[in-house]
Amino acid sequence: MVEKAIPKVIPIRIDEGKGLAPSIGAELLSPHGNTQDMRGRTLRDLRISVTDRCNFRCTYCMPKEVFDHNYPYLAHQELLSFEEISRLASIFSTLGVEKIRLTGGEPLLRKNLEVLIEMLSQVRTPEGKPLDLTLTTNGSILRKKAAALKAAGLHRLTVSLDGLDDVVFRKMNDVDFPVADVLDGIAAAQEAGFENIKVNMVVKKGMNDHEIVAMAKHFKGSGVILRFIEFMDVGSSNGWNMAEVLPSKEVIARIHEVFPLEPVEANYSGEVAQRWRYVDGSGEVGVISSVTQTFCHECTRARISTDGQMYLCLFANEGFDFKTLLRGGKSDLEIANAIMHTWAGRNDHYSEIRGSHTANSSTANRKVEMSYIGG
Ligand code: SAM
């Protein structure tokens, strides 16, 4: 396969993290859990990127050619502190957010992450419920971290793994990291008592699609739920091309041929993965089809970048600067109003209008990188 050349100079963080100024509104409203955007979508979940750094260089996410030693990673003082993150999480919870996913970059690279987990595990919704707290990791240091994360109050997690073939996996992570160590990380999480573990596999046609059935076979009956993600045109540096997207329909067909599957109802409205279960009762798999079966119409998710910008879409090209509000002495009520205002103005539906123009990195419409905004 011929690899495409990736342009070396890429704008990585639009406006270098300055972002738009959120509007607080003239009259302060009491926070409530039914803030709807312009398309009638209610804010329910939040992804928070805790670091823009990663120890992998997955070719579809943080290609080496762009994320090299000259890359302008955020300086420590630009990152939201744990106190700022948990303050934001508490404010979001007063606005109806029930689920928070920590991501990155590689979240386990953020020093003392378990301290943040512990702080977030104390947050309660207005009904007095703890948040549904989870984390996405590449699993590389999970063996070291799993027990501390569990003890801090994390109950579930998602591990990314793009195949079992060691040669293919090392090529995809591009830092020569072995499959065995990620599998060992998953085993460590199971030993630590995590019951709800998911594994995400990004499928890139011609690269790792021959691993689909092997991955299904490996995790079938293990209690781990395997999910297949269509290769997406996130960011502007991964050289995305529709020809490399294997539609989820085909993923399901390939598994079904060997291990018969039947569809399962969604757990809740707005669930991004479509669920399928093995007819023999040995578990389920999911597919996330953000390219071929878009779910913008039911997207209830906001994102906070590593430096405190609120993004309304994974494919956005600008964010709203909440760090300045957090550090500028604004009250919780003012910040809650700014969030409500920002969400109420949301009108994006990128995946529904995706075309060769929008997805093309050479256009003026450049999108922020996933490692910064949080995958
Ligand atoms: N480092 C963590 C990890 O590896 O899971 C968290 C961050 S990573 C950006 C989150 C998820 O996004 C991973 O499952 C990764 O495979 C997925 N991802 C990254 N780039 C993608 C792309 N272009 N298309 C589809 N999924 C992608």
Short mmCIF file of C-alpha atoms and ligand atoms in Angstrom, two decimals:
data_model
loop_
_atom_site.label_atom_id
_atom_site.label_comp_id
_atom_site.label_asym_id
_atom_site.label_seq_id
_atom_site.Cartn_x
_atom_site.Cartn_y
_atom_site.Cartn_z
CA MET A 1 0.00 0.00 0.00
CA VAL A 2 1.31 3.45 -0.90
CA GLU A 3 1.24 5.83 2.10
CA LYS A 4 0.19 9.38 1.33
CA ALA A 5 2.61 12.16 2.15
CA ILE A 6 1.40 14.24 5.09
CA PRO A 7 2.08 17.96 4.94
CA LYS A 8 4.60 18.86 7.60
CA VAL A 9 3.17 22.21 8.64
CA ILE A 10 -0.32 21.82 10.00
CA PRO A 11 -2.22 24.24 12.20
CA ILE A 12 -2.82 22.01 15.15
CA ARG A 13 -4.65 24.11 17.65
CA ILE A 14 -6.77 26.70 15.97
CA ASP A 15 -5.91 30.18 17.33
CA GLU A 16 -3.34 28.52 19.59
CA GLY A 17 -6.00 27.86 22.20
CA LYS A 18 -7.46 31.33 22.44
CA GLY A 19 -10.95 30.47 21.28
CA LEU A 20 -14.16 32.44 21.27
CA ALA A 21 -15.34 34.36 24.31
CA PRO A 22 -18.43 32.64 25.75
CA SER A 23 -21.36 34.94 26.38
CA ILE A 24 -22.81 34.86 29.90
CA GLY A 25 -26.09 36.63 29.07
CA ALA A 26 -27.52 39.76 30.68
CA GLU A 27 -29.87 38.03 33.09
CA LEU A 28 -28.54 35.08 35.10
CA LEU A 29 -30.81 32.03 34.99
CA SER A 30 -30.85 29.20 37.53
CA PRO A 31 -29.04 26.17 36.15
CA HIS A 32 -31.39 23.50 34.81
CA GLY A 33 -30.98 20.20 33.08
CA ASN A 34 -32.92 20.91 29.96
CA THR A 35 -30.77 23.19 27.89
CA GLN A 36 -31.47 22.49 24.25
CA ASP A 37 -29.45 23.51 21.27
CA MET A 38 -30.84 24.90 18.01
CA ARG A 39 -31.60 21.36 16.84
CA GLY A 40 -33.42 20.33 20.02
CA ARG A 41 -30.51 18.30 21.43
CA THR A 42 -30.06 18.31 25.22
CA LEU A 43 -26.66 18.50 26.90
CA ARG A 44 -26.05 15.16 28.67
CA ASP A 45 -22.44 14.13 28.42
CA LEU A 46 -19.01 15.59 28.51
CA ARG A 47 -15.59 14.49 27.32
CA ILE A 48 -12.61 16.08 28.96
CA SER A 49 -9.12 15.91 27.48
CA VAL A 50 -6.62 15.88 30.34
CA THR A 51 -3.48 15.98 28.20
CA ASP A 52 -2.60 16.67 24.57
CA ARG A 53 0.37 14.28 24.80
CA CYS A 54 0.45 10.63 23.89
CA ASN A 55 3.11 7.93 23.92
CA PHE A 56 1.66 6.38 20.73
CA ARG A 57 1.86 7.87 17.26
CA CYS A 58 -1.14 6.14 15.70
CA THR A 59 -0.95 6.95 12.03
CA TYR A 60 -4.65 7.93 11.91
CA CYS A 61 -4.52 10.19 14.97
CA MET A 62 -1.10 11.63 15.88
CA PRO A 63 1.16 10.83 12.91
CA LYS A 64 4.87 11.03 13.67
CA GLU A 65 5.51 13.36 10.77
CA VAL A 66 3.40 16.06 12.46
CA PHE A 67 3.66 15.24 16.16
CA ASP A 68 7.43 15.25 16.36
CA HIS A 69 9.79 16.91 18.85
CA ASN A 70 9.05 20.34 17.34
CA TYR A 71 5.34 20.03 18.01
CA PRO A 72 4.07 22.86 20.25
CA TYR A 73 2.44 20.86 23.04
CA LEU A 74 0.66 22.88 25.70
CA ALA A 75 2.76 24.15 28.57
CA HIS A 76 1.77 22.93 32.02
CA GLN A 77 0.22 26.25 33.08
CA GLU A 78 -2.06 26.17 30.04
CA LEU A 79 -3.63 22.88 31.15
CA LEU A 80 -6.72 23.00 33.33
CA SER A 81 -5.76 22.00 36.86
CA PHE A 82 -7.58 19.15 38.63
CA GLU A 83 -9.43 21.76 40.70
CA GLU A 84 -10.54 23.58 37.55
CA ILE A 85 -11.63 20.34 35.88
CA SER A 86 -13.67 19.20 38.86
CA ARG A 87 -15.21 22.63 39.29
CA LEU A 88 -16.29 22.55 35.64
CA ALA A 89 -17.59 19.00 36.05
CA SER A 90 -19.72 20.08 39.03
CA ILE A 91 -21.13 23.01 37.08
CA PHE A 92 -21.88 20.79 34.08
CA SER A 93 -23.62 18.31 36.39
CA THR A 94 -26.04 21.07 37.51
CA LEU A 95 -26.92 21.42 33.81
CA GLY A 96 -27.93 17.79 33.28
CA VAL A 97 -24.57 16.18 32.48
CA GLU A 98 -24.55 12.68 33.93
CA LYS A 99 -21.64 11.11 32.12
CA ILE A 100 -18.02 12.21 31.92
CA ARG A 101 -15.29 10.55 29.91
CA LEU A 102 -11.65 11.46 30.48
CA THR A 103 -9.54 11.23 27.41
CA GLY A 104 -6.67 12.90 25.57
CA GLY A 105 -3.95 12.43 24.28
CA GLU A 106 -3.24 9.53 26.57
CA PRO A 107 -5.01 10.34 29.86
CA LEU A 108 -2.87 7.99 31.93
CA LEU A 109 0.14 10.15 31.10
CA ARG A 110 -1.36 12.95 33.19
CA LYS A 111 0.46 12.77 36.50
CA ASN A 112 -1.63 11.60 39.48
CA LEU A 113 -4.73 11.13 37.35
CA GLU A 114 -6.22 9.01 40.13
CA VAL A 115 -6.41 12.17 42.27
CA LEU A 116 -8.65 13.75 39.64
CA ILE A 117 -10.75 10.56 39.47
CA GLU A 118 -11.23 10.72 43.21
CA MET A 119 -12.32 14.37 43.00
CA LEU A 120 -14.75 13.64 40.17
CA SER A 121 -16.16 10.63 41.97
CA GLN A 122 -17.37 13.01 44.71
CA VAL A 123 -19.46 15.09 42.26
CA ARG A 124 -23.21 14.53 42.55
CA THR A 125 -26.01 15.37 40.13
CA PRO A 126 -28.85 17.57 41.45
CA GLU A 127 -30.68 14.26 42.16
CA GLY A 128 -27.77 13.16 44.34
CA LYS A 129 -26.42 10.53 41.96
CA PRO A 130 -22.69 10.08 41.28
CA LEU A 131 -21.54 10.74 37.74
CA ASP A 132 -21.09 7.91 35.29
CA LEU A 133 -17.34 8.32 35.10
CA THR A 134 -15.19 6.60 32.51
CA LEU A 135 -11.90 6.87 30.69
CA THR A 136 -10.43 5.98 27.29
CA THR A 137 -6.84 4.76 27.25
CA ASN A 138 -4.40 3.07 24.91
CA GLY A 139 -3.77 0.60 27.73
CA SER A 140 0.01 0.96 27.60
CA ILE A 141 0.41 1.76 31.31
CA LEU A 142 -2.77 0.20 32.57
CA ARG A 143 -0.92 -2.62 34.36
CA LYS A 144 0.71 0.05 36.53
CA LYS A 145 -2.39 2.18 37.02
CA ALA A 146 -5.45 -0.08 37.08
CA ALA A 147 -5.65 -0.73 40.83
CA ALA A 148 -5.16 2.95 41.75
CA LEU A 149 -7.80 4.04 39.25
CA LYS A 150 -10.27 1.52 40.65
CA ALA A 151 -9.56 2.51 44.22
CA ALA A 152 -10.07 6.17 43.29
CA GLY A 153 -13.62 5.43 42.14
CA LEU A 154 -13.40 4.62 38.43
CA HIS A 155 -15.68 1.72 37.58
CA ARG A 156 -15.43 1.36 33.86
CA LEU A 157 -13.02 2.06 31.07
CA THR A 158 -12.40 1.73 27.37
CA VAL A 159 -9.13 0.46 25.95
CA SER A 160 -8.15 1.14 22.34
CA LEU A 161 -6.66 -1.79 20.46
CA ASP A 162 -6.52 -1.99 16.69
CA GLY A 163 -5.67 -5.64 16.18
CA LEU A 164 -4.03 -8.76 17.54
CA ASP A 165 -1.47 -9.12 14.79
CA ASP A 166 1.64 -7.73 16.46
CA VAL A 167 3.23 -6.56 13.22
CA VAL A 168 0.12 -4.64 12.19
CA PHE A 169 -0.45 -3.20 15.66
CA ARG A 170 3.15 -1.98 16.00
CA LYS A 171 2.85 -0.39 12.58
CA MET A 172 -0.40 1.37 13.50
CA ASN A 173 0.81 2.74 16.85
CA ASP A 174 4.09 3.59 15.11
CA VAL A 175 6.16 3.38 18.29
CA ASP A 176 6.68 -0.38 18.08
CA PHE A 177 4.43 -1.05 21.08
CA PRO A 178 3.50 -4.77 21.41
CA VAL A 179 -0.06 -6.08 21.49
CA ALA A 180 0.84 -8.33 24.44
CA ASP A 181 1.34 -5.35 26.75
CA VAL A 182 -2.07 -3.87 25.93
CA LEU A 183 -3.70 -7.27 26.49
CA ASP A 184 -1.84 -7.44 29.79
CA GLY A 185 -3.20 -3.98 30.68
CA ILE A 186 -6.73 -5.24 30.02
CA ALA A 187 -6.04 -8.28 32.20
CA ALA A 188 -4.76 -5.96 34.95
CA ALA A 189 -8.00 -3.96 34.77
CA GLN A 190 -10.01 -7.17 35.10
CA GLU A 191 -7.88 -8.26 38.07
CA ALA A 192 -8.42 -4.84 39.67
CA GLY A 193 -12.16 -5.46 39.52
CA PHE A 194 -13.28 -3.43 36.49
CA GLU A 195 -16.39 -5.17 35.26
CA ASN A 196 -17.38 -2.94 32.42
CA ILE A 197 -14.47 -2.90 29.99
CA LYS A 198 -14.83 -1.99 26.35
CA VAL A 199 -12.23 -2.32 23.62
CA ASN A 200 -12.30 0.10 20.68
CA MET A 201 -10.81 -0.90 17.36
CA VAL A 202 -10.47 1.73 14.65
CA VAL A 203 -10.86 -0.06 11.34
CA LYS A 204 -8.82 1.23 8.45
CA LYS A 205 -9.48 -0.58 5.20
CA GLY A 206 -6.39 -2.25 3.82
CA MET A 207 -4.54 -1.74 7.11
CA ASN A 208 -6.22 -3.81 9.82
CA ASP A 209 -9.62 -4.90 8.50
CA HIS A 210 -8.34 -8.47 8.19
CA GLU A 211 -8.15 -8.45 12.02
CA ILE A 212 -11.90 -7.95 12.56
CA VAL A 213 -12.88 -11.60 12.97
CA ALA A 214 -9.75 -12.46 14.98
CA MET A 215 -10.54 -9.63 17.41
CA ALA A 216 -14.19 -10.75 17.65
CA LYS A 217 -13.06 -14.30 18.36
CA HIS A 218 -10.58 -13.18 21.00
CA PHE A 219 -13.03 -11.10 23.04
CA LYS A 220 -16.14 -13.27 22.45
CA GLY A 221 -17.21 -14.74 25.78
CA SER A 222 -14.68 -12.68 27.77
CA GLY A 223 -17.14 -10.12 29.13
CA VAL A 224 -15.23 -7.39 27.30
CA ILE A 225 -17.35 -5.55 24.73
CA LEU A 226 -15.53 -4.98 21.46
CA ARG A 227 -16.51 -1.98 19.37
CA PHE A 228 -15.46 -1.16 15.86
CA ILE A 229 -15.00 2.50 14.91
CA GLU A 230 -15.07 3.75 11.36
CA PHE A 231 -11.91 5.66 10.45
CA MET A 232 -12.93 9.31 10.74
CA ASP A 233 -11.72 12.57 9.23
CA VAL A 234 -10.98 14.11 12.61
CA GLY A 235 -8.34 16.80 12.68
CA SER A 236 -6.37 17.80 9.63
CA SER A 237 -3.27 15.67 9.84
CA ASN A 238 -4.27 12.06 9.29
CA GLY A 239 -4.64 12.15 5.50
CA TRP A 240 -8.20 10.83 5.70
CA ASN A 241 -9.67 9.30 2.60
CA MET A 242 -13.14 7.78 2.22
CA ALA A 243 -11.60 4.82 0.38
CA GLU A 244 -10.00 3.76 3.67
CA VAL A 245 -13.31 3.64 5.55
CA LEU A 246 -14.79 0.19 5.94
CA PRO A 247 -18.53 0.70 6.54
CA SER A 248 -19.74 -0.80 9.82
CA LYS A 249 -22.34 -2.77 7.85
CA GLU A 250 -19.48 -4.72 6.37
CA VAL A 251 -17.81 -5.23 9.75
CA ILE A 252 -21.01 -6.80 11.05
CA ALA A 253 -21.43 -8.91 7.91
CA ARG A 254 -17.90 -10.31 8.25
CA ILE A 255 -18.42 -11.30 11.90
CA HIS A 256 -21.93 -12.60 11.27
CA GLU A 257 -20.62 -14.97 8.63
CA VAL A 258 -18.50 -16.73 11.26
CA PHE A 259 -20.32 -15.94 14.53
CA PRO A 260 -24.02 -15.19 13.90
CA LEU A 261 -25.21 -11.88 15.34
CA GLU A 262 -28.54 -10.19 16.00
CA PRO A 263 -29.25 -6.52 16.72
CA VAL A 264 -29.86 -5.29 20.28
CA GLU A 265 -31.78 -2.20 21.38
CA ALA A 266 -29.71 0.84 22.41
CA ASN A 267 -29.12 1.18 26.16
CA TYR A 268 -30.28 4.78 25.99
CA SER A 269 -31.23 7.35 23.40
CA GLY A 270 -28.13 8.97 21.93
CA GLU A 271 -25.87 5.93 22.42
CA VAL A 272 -23.21 6.23 19.74
CA ALA A 273 -22.56 2.51 19.29
CA GLN A 274 -25.06 0.26 17.59
CA ARG A 275 -25.20 -2.97 19.54
CA TRP A 276 -25.22 -6.53 18.25
CA ARG A 277 -25.20 -9.75 20.27
CA TYR A 278 -23.92 -13.20 19.46
CA VAL A 279 -26.85 -15.52 18.84
CA ASP A 280 -25.12 -18.17 20.99
CA GLY A 281 -25.32 -15.83 24.02
CA SER A 282 -21.58 -15.26 24.34
CA GLY A 283 -21.67 -11.48 24.54
CA GLU A 284 -22.01 -8.50 22.25
CA VAL A 285 -20.13 -6.18 19.92
CA GLY A 286 -20.83 -2.62 18.85
CA VAL A 287 -20.16 -0.46 15.83
CA ILE A 288 -19.62 3.28 15.79
CA SER A 289 -20.45 4.48 12.31
CA SER A 290 -19.86 8.17 12.42
CA VAL A 291 -19.09 8.27 8.70
CA THR A 292 -21.67 5.98 7.11
CA GLN A 293 -24.58 6.25 9.58
CA THR A 294 -24.29 9.60 11.22
CA PHE A 295 -25.79 10.30 14.63
CA CYS A 296 -25.52 14.10 14.82
CA HIS A 297 -29.28 14.39 15.31
CA GLU A 298 -29.04 12.74 18.72
CA CYS A 299 -25.64 13.98 19.83
CA THR A 300 -25.82 15.23 23.43
CA ARG A 301 -22.06 15.65 23.92
CA ALA A 302 -19.82 18.61 24.66
CA ARG A 303 -16.03 18.50 24.89
CA ILE A 304 -13.50 20.34 26.97
CA SER A 305 -10.02 20.56 25.49
CA THR A 306 -6.87 20.19 27.55
CA ASP A 307 -6.66 23.96 27.95
CA GLY A 308 -10.29 24.55 28.83
CA GLN A 309 -11.95 25.32 25.51
CA MET A 310 -15.49 24.02 25.13
CA TYR A 311 -16.09 22.38 21.77
CA LEU A 312 -19.54 21.52 20.51
CA CYS A 313 -18.46 18.94 17.95
CA LEU A 314 -15.57 16.55 17.39
CA PHE A 315 -15.18 18.11 13.96
CA ALA A 316 -15.31 21.73 15.12
CA ASN A 317 -12.76 24.30 14.11
CA GLU A 318 -13.29 26.68 17.00
CA GLY A 319 -13.93 26.43 20.71
CA PHE A 320 -15.20 28.65 23.51
CA ASP A 321 -12.66 29.80 26.04
CA PHE A 322 -13.84 28.69 29.48
CA LYS A 323 -10.36 28.75 31.00
CA THR A 324 -10.42 32.54 30.97
CA LEU A 325 -13.76 32.50 32.80
CA LEU A 326 -12.47 29.95 35.34
CA ARG A 327 -9.32 31.97 35.98
CA GLY A 328 -11.04 35.36 35.75
CA GLY A 329 -13.05 35.15 38.95
CA LYS A 330 -16.42 34.27 37.42
CA SER A 331 -18.90 32.58 39.73
CA ASP A 332 -20.29 29.08 39.19
CA LEU A 333 -23.62 30.66 38.24
CA GLU A 334 -21.99 32.87 35.62
CA ILE A 335 -20.08 29.93 34.17
CA ALA A 336 -23.25 27.79 34.15
CA ASN A 337 -25.01 30.56 32.23
CA ALA A 338 -22.13 30.78 29.77
CA ILE A 339 -22.38 27.01 29.17
CA MET A 340 -26.16 27.22 28.69
CA HIS A 341 -25.72 30.10 26.29
CA THR A 342 -23.00 28.35 24.32
CA TRP A 343 -25.00 25.12 24.08
CA ALA A 344 -28.19 26.99 23.09
CA GLY A 345 -26.32 28.44 20.09
CA ARG A 346 -25.12 25.04 18.86
CA ASN A 347 -26.21 24.18 15.36
CA ASP A 348 -23.46 21.87 14.04
CA HIS A 349 -24.16 18.56 12.33
CA TYR A 350 -20.85 18.00 10.62
CA SER A 351 -21.15 14.28 9.89
CA GLU A 352 -24.50 14.77 8.19
CA ILE A 353 -23.07 17.28 5.75
CA ARG A 354 -19.63 15.70 5.38
CA GLY A 355 -18.39 15.72 1.81
CA SER A 356 -15.11 15.67 0.03
CA HIS A 357 -14.93 19.45 0.55
CA THR A 358 -15.49 19.38 4.33
CA ALA A 359 -13.25 16.39 4.89
CA ASN A 360 -10.37 17.68 2.81
CA SER A 361 -7.53 18.98 4.96
CA SER A 362 -6.33 21.31 2.23
CA THR A 363 -9.42 23.52 2.51
CA ALA A 364 -9.61 26.54 4.76
CA ASN A 365 -12.02 24.61 6.99
CA ARG A 366 -9.40 23.02 9.24
CA LYS A 367 -10.49 21.06 12.25
CA VAL A 368 -8.81 20.78 15.62
CA GLU A 369 -6.83 17.64 16.33
CA MET A 370 -8.51 14.85 18.31
CA SER A 371 -5.58 14.55 20.72
CA TYR A 372 -6.22 18.13 21.84
CA ILE A 373 -10.01 18.15 21.84
CA GLY A 374 -10.26 14.63 23.30
CA GLY A 375 -11.33 11.51 21.39
N1 SAM B 1 -5.06 7.75 24.06
C1 SAM B 1 -6.38 7.27 24.33
C2 SAM B 1 -6.67 6.06 23.48
O1 SAM B 1 -5.82 5.61 22.73
O2 SAM B 1 -7.77 5.54 23.61
C3 SAM B 1 -7.50 8.27 24.25
C4 SAM B 1 -7.48 9.26 23.13
S1 SAM B 1 -7.80 8.59 21.54
C5 SAM B 1 -7.80 10.07 20.57
C6 SAM B 1 -9.49 8.12 21.69
C7 SAM B 1 -10.02 7.20 20.62
O3 SAM B 1 -10.09 7.85 19.40
C8 SAM B 1 -9.20 5.95 20.40
O4 SAM B 1 -10.04 4.82 20.48
C9 SAM B 1 -8.70 6.14 18.99
O5 SAM B 1 -8.50 4.93 18.35
C10 SAM B 1 -9.81 6.95 18.37
N2 SAM B 1 -9.42 7.67 17.17
C11 SAM B 1 -8.39 8.50 17.02
N3 SAM B 1 -8.32 8.97 15.75
C12 SAM B 1 -9.36 8.41 15.08
C13 SAM B 1 -9.84 8.48 13.75
N4 SAM B 1 -9.23 9.22 12.82
N5 SAM B 1 -10.94 7.78 13.42
C14 SAM B 1 -11.56 7.01 14.35
N6 SAM B 1 -11.17 6.91 15.62
C15 SAM B 1 -10.07 7.59 15.99
#
